[in-house]
CSV table of C-alpha atoms in Angstrom, one decimal:
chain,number,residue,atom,x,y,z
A,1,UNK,CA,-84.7,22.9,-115.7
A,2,UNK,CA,-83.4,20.6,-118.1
A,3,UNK,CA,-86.5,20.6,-120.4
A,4,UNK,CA,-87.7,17.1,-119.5
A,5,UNK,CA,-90.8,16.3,-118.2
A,6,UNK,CA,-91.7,13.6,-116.3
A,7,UNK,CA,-95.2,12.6,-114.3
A,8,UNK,CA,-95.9,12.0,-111.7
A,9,UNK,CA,-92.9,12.8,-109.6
A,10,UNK,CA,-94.0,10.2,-106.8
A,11,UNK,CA,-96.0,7.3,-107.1
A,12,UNK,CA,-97.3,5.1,-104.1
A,13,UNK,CA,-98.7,1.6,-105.1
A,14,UNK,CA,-99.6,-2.3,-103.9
A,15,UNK,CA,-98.0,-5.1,-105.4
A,16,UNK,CA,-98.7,-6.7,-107.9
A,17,UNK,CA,-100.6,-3.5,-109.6
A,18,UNK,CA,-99.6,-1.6,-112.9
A,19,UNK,CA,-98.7,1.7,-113.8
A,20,UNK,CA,-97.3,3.9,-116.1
A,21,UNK,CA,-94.6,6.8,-116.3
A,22,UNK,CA,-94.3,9.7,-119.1
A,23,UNK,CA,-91.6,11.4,-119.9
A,24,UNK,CA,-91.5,14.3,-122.1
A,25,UNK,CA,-88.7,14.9,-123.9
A,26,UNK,CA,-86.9,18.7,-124.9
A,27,UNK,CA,-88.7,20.5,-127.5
A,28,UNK,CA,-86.9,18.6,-130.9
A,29,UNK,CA,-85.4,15.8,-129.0
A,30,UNK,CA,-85.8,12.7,-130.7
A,31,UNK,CA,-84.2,10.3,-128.5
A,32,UNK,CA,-85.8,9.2,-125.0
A,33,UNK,CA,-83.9,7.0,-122.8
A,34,UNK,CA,-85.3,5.0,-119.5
A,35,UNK,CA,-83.2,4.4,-116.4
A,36,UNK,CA,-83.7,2.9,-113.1
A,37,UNK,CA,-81.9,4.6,-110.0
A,38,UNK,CA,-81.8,2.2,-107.1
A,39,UNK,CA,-79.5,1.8,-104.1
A,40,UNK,CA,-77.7,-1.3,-104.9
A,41,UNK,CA,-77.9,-1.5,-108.7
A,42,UNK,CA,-77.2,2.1,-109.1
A,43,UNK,CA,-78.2,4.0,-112.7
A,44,UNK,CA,-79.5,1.2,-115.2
A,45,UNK,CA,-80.3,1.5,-118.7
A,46,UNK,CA,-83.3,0.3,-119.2
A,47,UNK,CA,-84.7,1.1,-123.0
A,48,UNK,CA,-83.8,3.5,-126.0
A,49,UNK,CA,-86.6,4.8,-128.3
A,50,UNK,CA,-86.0,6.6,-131.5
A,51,UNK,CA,-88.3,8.7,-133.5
A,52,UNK,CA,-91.1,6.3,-132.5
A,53,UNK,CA,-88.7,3.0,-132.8
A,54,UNK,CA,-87.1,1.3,-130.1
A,55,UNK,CA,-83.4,1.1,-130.6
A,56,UNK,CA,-81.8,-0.9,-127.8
A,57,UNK,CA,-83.1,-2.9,-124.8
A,58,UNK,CA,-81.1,-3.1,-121.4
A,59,UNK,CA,-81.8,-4.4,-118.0
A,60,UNK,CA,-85.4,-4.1,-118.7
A,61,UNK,CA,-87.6,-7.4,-117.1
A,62,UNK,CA,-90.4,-8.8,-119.2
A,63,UNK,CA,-93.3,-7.0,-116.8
A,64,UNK,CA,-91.6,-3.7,-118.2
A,65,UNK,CA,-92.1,-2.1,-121.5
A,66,UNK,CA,-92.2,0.9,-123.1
A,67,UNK,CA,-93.6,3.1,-126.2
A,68,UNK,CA,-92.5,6.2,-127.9
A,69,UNK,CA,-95.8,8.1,-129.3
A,70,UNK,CA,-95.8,10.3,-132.3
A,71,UNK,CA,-95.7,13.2,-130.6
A,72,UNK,CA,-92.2,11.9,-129.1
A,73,UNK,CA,-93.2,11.5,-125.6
A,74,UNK,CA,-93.2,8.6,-124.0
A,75,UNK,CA,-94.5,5.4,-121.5
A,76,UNK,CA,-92.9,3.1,-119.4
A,77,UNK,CA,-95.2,0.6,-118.4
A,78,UNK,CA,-94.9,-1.8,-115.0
A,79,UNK,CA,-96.6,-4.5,-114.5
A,80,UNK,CA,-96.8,-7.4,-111.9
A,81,UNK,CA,-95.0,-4.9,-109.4
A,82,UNK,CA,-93.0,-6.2,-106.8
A,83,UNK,CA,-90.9,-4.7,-103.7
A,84,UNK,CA,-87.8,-4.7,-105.6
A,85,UNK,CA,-89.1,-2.6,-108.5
A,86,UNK,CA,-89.5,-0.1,-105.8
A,87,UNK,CA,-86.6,2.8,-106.9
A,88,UNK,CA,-86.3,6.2,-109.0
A,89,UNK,CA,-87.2,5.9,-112.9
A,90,UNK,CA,-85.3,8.6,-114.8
A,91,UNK,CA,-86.0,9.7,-118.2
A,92,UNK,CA,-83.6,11.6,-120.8
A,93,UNK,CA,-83.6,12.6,-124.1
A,94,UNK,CA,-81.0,13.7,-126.6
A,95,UNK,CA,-81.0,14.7,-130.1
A,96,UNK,CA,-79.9,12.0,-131.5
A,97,UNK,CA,-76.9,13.5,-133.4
A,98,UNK,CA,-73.9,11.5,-132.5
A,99,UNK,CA,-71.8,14.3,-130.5
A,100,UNK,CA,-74.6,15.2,-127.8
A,101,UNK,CA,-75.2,15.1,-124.2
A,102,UNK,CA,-78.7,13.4,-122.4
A,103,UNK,CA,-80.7,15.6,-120.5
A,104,UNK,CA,-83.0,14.0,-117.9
A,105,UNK,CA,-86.2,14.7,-115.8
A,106,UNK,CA,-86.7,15.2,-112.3
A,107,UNK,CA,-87.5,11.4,-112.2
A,108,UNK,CA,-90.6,9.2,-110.9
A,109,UNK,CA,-90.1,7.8,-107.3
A,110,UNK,CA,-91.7,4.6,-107.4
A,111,UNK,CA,-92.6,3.1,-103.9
A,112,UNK,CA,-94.5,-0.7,-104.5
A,113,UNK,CA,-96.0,-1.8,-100.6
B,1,UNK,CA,-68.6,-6.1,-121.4
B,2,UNK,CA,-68.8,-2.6,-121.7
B,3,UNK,CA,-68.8,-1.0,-118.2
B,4,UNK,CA,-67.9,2.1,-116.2
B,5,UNK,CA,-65.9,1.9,-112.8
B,6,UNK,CA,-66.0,4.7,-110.2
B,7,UNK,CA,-63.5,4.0,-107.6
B,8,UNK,CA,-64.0,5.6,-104.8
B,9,UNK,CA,-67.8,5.0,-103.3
B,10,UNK,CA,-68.0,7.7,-100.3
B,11,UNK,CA,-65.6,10.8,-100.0
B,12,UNK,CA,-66.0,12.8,-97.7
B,13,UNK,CA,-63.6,16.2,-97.6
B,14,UNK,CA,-63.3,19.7,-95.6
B,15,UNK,CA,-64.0,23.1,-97.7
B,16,UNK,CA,-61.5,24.1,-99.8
B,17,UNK,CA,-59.5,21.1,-100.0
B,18,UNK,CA,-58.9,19.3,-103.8
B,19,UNK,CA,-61.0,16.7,-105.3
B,20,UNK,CA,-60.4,13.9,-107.6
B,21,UNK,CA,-62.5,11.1,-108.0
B,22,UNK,CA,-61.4,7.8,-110.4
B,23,UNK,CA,-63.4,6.6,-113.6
B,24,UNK,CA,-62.2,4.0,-115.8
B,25,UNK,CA,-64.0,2.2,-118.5
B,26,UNK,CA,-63.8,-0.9,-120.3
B,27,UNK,CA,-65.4,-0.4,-124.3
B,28,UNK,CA,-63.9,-1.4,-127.3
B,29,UNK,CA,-64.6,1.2,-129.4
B,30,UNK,CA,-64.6,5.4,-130.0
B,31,UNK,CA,-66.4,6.8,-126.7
B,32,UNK,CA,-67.7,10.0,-125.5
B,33,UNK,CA,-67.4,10.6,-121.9
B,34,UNK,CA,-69.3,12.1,-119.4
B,35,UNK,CA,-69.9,13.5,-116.0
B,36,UNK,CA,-73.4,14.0,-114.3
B,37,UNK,CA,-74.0,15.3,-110.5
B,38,UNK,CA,-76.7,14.9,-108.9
B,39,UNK,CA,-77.5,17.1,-105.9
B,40,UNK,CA,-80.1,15.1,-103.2
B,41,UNK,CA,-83.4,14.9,-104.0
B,42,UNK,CA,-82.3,16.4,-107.8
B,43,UNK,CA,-82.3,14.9,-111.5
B,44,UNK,CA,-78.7,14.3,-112.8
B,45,UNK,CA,-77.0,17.5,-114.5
B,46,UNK,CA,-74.5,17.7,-117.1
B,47,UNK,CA,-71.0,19.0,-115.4
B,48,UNK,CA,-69.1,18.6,-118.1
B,49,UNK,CA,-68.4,16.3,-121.6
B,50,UNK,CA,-65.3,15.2,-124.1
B,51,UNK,CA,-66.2,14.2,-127.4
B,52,UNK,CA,-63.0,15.0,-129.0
B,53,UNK,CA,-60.0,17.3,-129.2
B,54,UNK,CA,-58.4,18.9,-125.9
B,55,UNK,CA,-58.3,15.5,-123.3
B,56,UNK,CA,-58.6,18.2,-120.5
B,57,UNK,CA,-62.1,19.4,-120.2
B,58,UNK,CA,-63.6,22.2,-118.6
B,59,UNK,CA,-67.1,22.0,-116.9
B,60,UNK,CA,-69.0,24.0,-115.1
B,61,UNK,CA,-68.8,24.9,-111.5
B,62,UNK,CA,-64.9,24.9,-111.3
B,63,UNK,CA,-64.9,21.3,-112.4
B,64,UNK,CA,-62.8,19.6,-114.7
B,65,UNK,CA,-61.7,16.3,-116.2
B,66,UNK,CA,-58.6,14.5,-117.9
B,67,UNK,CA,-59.0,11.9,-120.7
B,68,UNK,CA,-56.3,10.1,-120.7
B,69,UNK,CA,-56.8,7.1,-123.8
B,70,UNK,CA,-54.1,5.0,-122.5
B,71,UNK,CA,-55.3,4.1,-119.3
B,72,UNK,CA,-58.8,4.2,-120.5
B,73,UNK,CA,-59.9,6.8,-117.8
B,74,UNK,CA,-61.9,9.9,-117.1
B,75,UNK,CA,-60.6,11.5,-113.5
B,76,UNK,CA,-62.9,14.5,-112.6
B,77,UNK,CA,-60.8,17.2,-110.5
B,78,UNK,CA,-61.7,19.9,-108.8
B,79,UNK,CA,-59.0,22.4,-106.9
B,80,UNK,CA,-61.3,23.8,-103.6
B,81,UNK,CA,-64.2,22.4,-102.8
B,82,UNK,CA,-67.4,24.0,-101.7
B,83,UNK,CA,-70.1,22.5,-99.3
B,84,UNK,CA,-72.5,23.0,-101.8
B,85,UNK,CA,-70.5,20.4,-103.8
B,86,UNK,CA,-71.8,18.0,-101.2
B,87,UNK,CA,-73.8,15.9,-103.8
B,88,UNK,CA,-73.4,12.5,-106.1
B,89,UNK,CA,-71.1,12.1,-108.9
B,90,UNK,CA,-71.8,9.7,-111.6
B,91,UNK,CA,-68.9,8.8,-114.3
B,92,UNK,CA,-71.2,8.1,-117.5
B,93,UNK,CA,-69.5,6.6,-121.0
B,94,UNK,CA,-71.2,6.2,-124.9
B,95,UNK,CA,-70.4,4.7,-128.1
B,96,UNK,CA,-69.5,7.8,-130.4
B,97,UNK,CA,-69.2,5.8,-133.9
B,98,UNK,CA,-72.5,4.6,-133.7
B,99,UNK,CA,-74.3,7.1,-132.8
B,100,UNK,CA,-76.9,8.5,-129.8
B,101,UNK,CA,-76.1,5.2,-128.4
B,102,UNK,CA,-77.3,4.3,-124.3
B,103,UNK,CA,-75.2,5.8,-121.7
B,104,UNK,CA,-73.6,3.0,-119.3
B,105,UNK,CA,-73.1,4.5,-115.9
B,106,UNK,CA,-70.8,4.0,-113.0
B,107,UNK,CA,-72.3,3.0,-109.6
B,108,UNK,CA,-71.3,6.9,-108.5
B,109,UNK,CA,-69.5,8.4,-105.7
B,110,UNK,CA,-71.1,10.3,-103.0
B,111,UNK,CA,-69.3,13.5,-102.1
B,112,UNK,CA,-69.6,15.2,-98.6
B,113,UNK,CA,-68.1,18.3,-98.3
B,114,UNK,CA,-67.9,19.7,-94.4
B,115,UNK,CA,-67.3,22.8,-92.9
């Protein structure tokens, strides 16, 4: 158990539809990370939050965006799904000091029909 | 552009024989490197990390890794394999000078071990 949560673990929805993913980070963890897992694009960064701020933006399309609450956990929001957002969505966090490792979550399986 | 390369896409060996699968990166500054595995159906784990220091890194599981600066790569080695190896192995590279900056991953390499 790497101490990151992340709900739910799948998630079955039409296109076109929204929905959002949390991710709890380890206990004191102030960084939070968002990657999508799919076959042919492989692990892609999609956002870095902060202490509440975002930091840096990848791959991440317009439909997509994301919040870090006070509390440190965290949303990523889709929107306008499609087929090809279908994939896993991995969340990690870190510490934030600058020799660390990421831990992530068991990840969100996203199927859009 | 920064970017991670993993060689080898699919390897597929017997028990017991030696591993070692290729990562290179292209980044023009300090890095920390990384390798995560990720068993099927499982989150990615930490097998091992270099921040500084020794280039040859010990992880967990019998699994270790060589940075070598000049040829800007990361090889993870291991000496006998196990089936429960069997799993994918993702290269993973960050900026150390500024920070808890994104990690950029390669595309992975699929290991099968068989009996």
């Amino acid at each position: 158990d790497s101490g990151v949560t992340q709900t739910p673990k799948h998630l079955i929805t039409a296109t076109g539809q929204r929905v959002t993913l949390r991710c709890s980070p380890r206990s004191g963890d102030l960084s939070v990370y968002w990657y999508q897992q799919s076959l042919d694009q492989g692990l892609q960064f999609l956002i870095h939050y902060y202490n509440g701020e975002e930091r840096a933006k990848g791959n991440i399309l317009e439909r997509f965006s994301a919040q870090q609450f006070p509390d440190l956990h965290s949303e990523l929001n889709l929107s306008s799904l499609e087929l090809g957002d279908s994939a896993l969505y991995f969340c990690a966090s870190s510490s934030g000091q600058v020799h660390t490792e990421a831990f992530f979550g068991q990840g969100t399986r996203l199927t859009v029909v | 552009a920064q970017s991670v390369s993993q060689h080898n896409h699919h390897v597929i060996l017997s028990e017991a024989a030696s591993l070692e699968l290729g990562c290179n990166y292209s980044y023009g500054g300090t890095v920390n490197l990384f390798w995560y595995v990720q068993y099927p159906g499982q989150h990615l784990q930490l097998l091992l990390k270099y921040f500084s220091g020794d280039p040859l890194v010990k992880g967990i599981k019998g699994f270790e890794a060589e940075f070598i600066k000049s040829k800007f790569s990361f090889n993870l080695r291991k000496p006998s394999v196990q089936w429960s190896d069997t799993a994918e192995y993702f290269c993973a590279v960050n900026l150390r000078d500024s920070g808890n900056t994104p990690l950029v991953f390669g595309k992975g390499t699929r290991l099968s071990v068989i009996a």
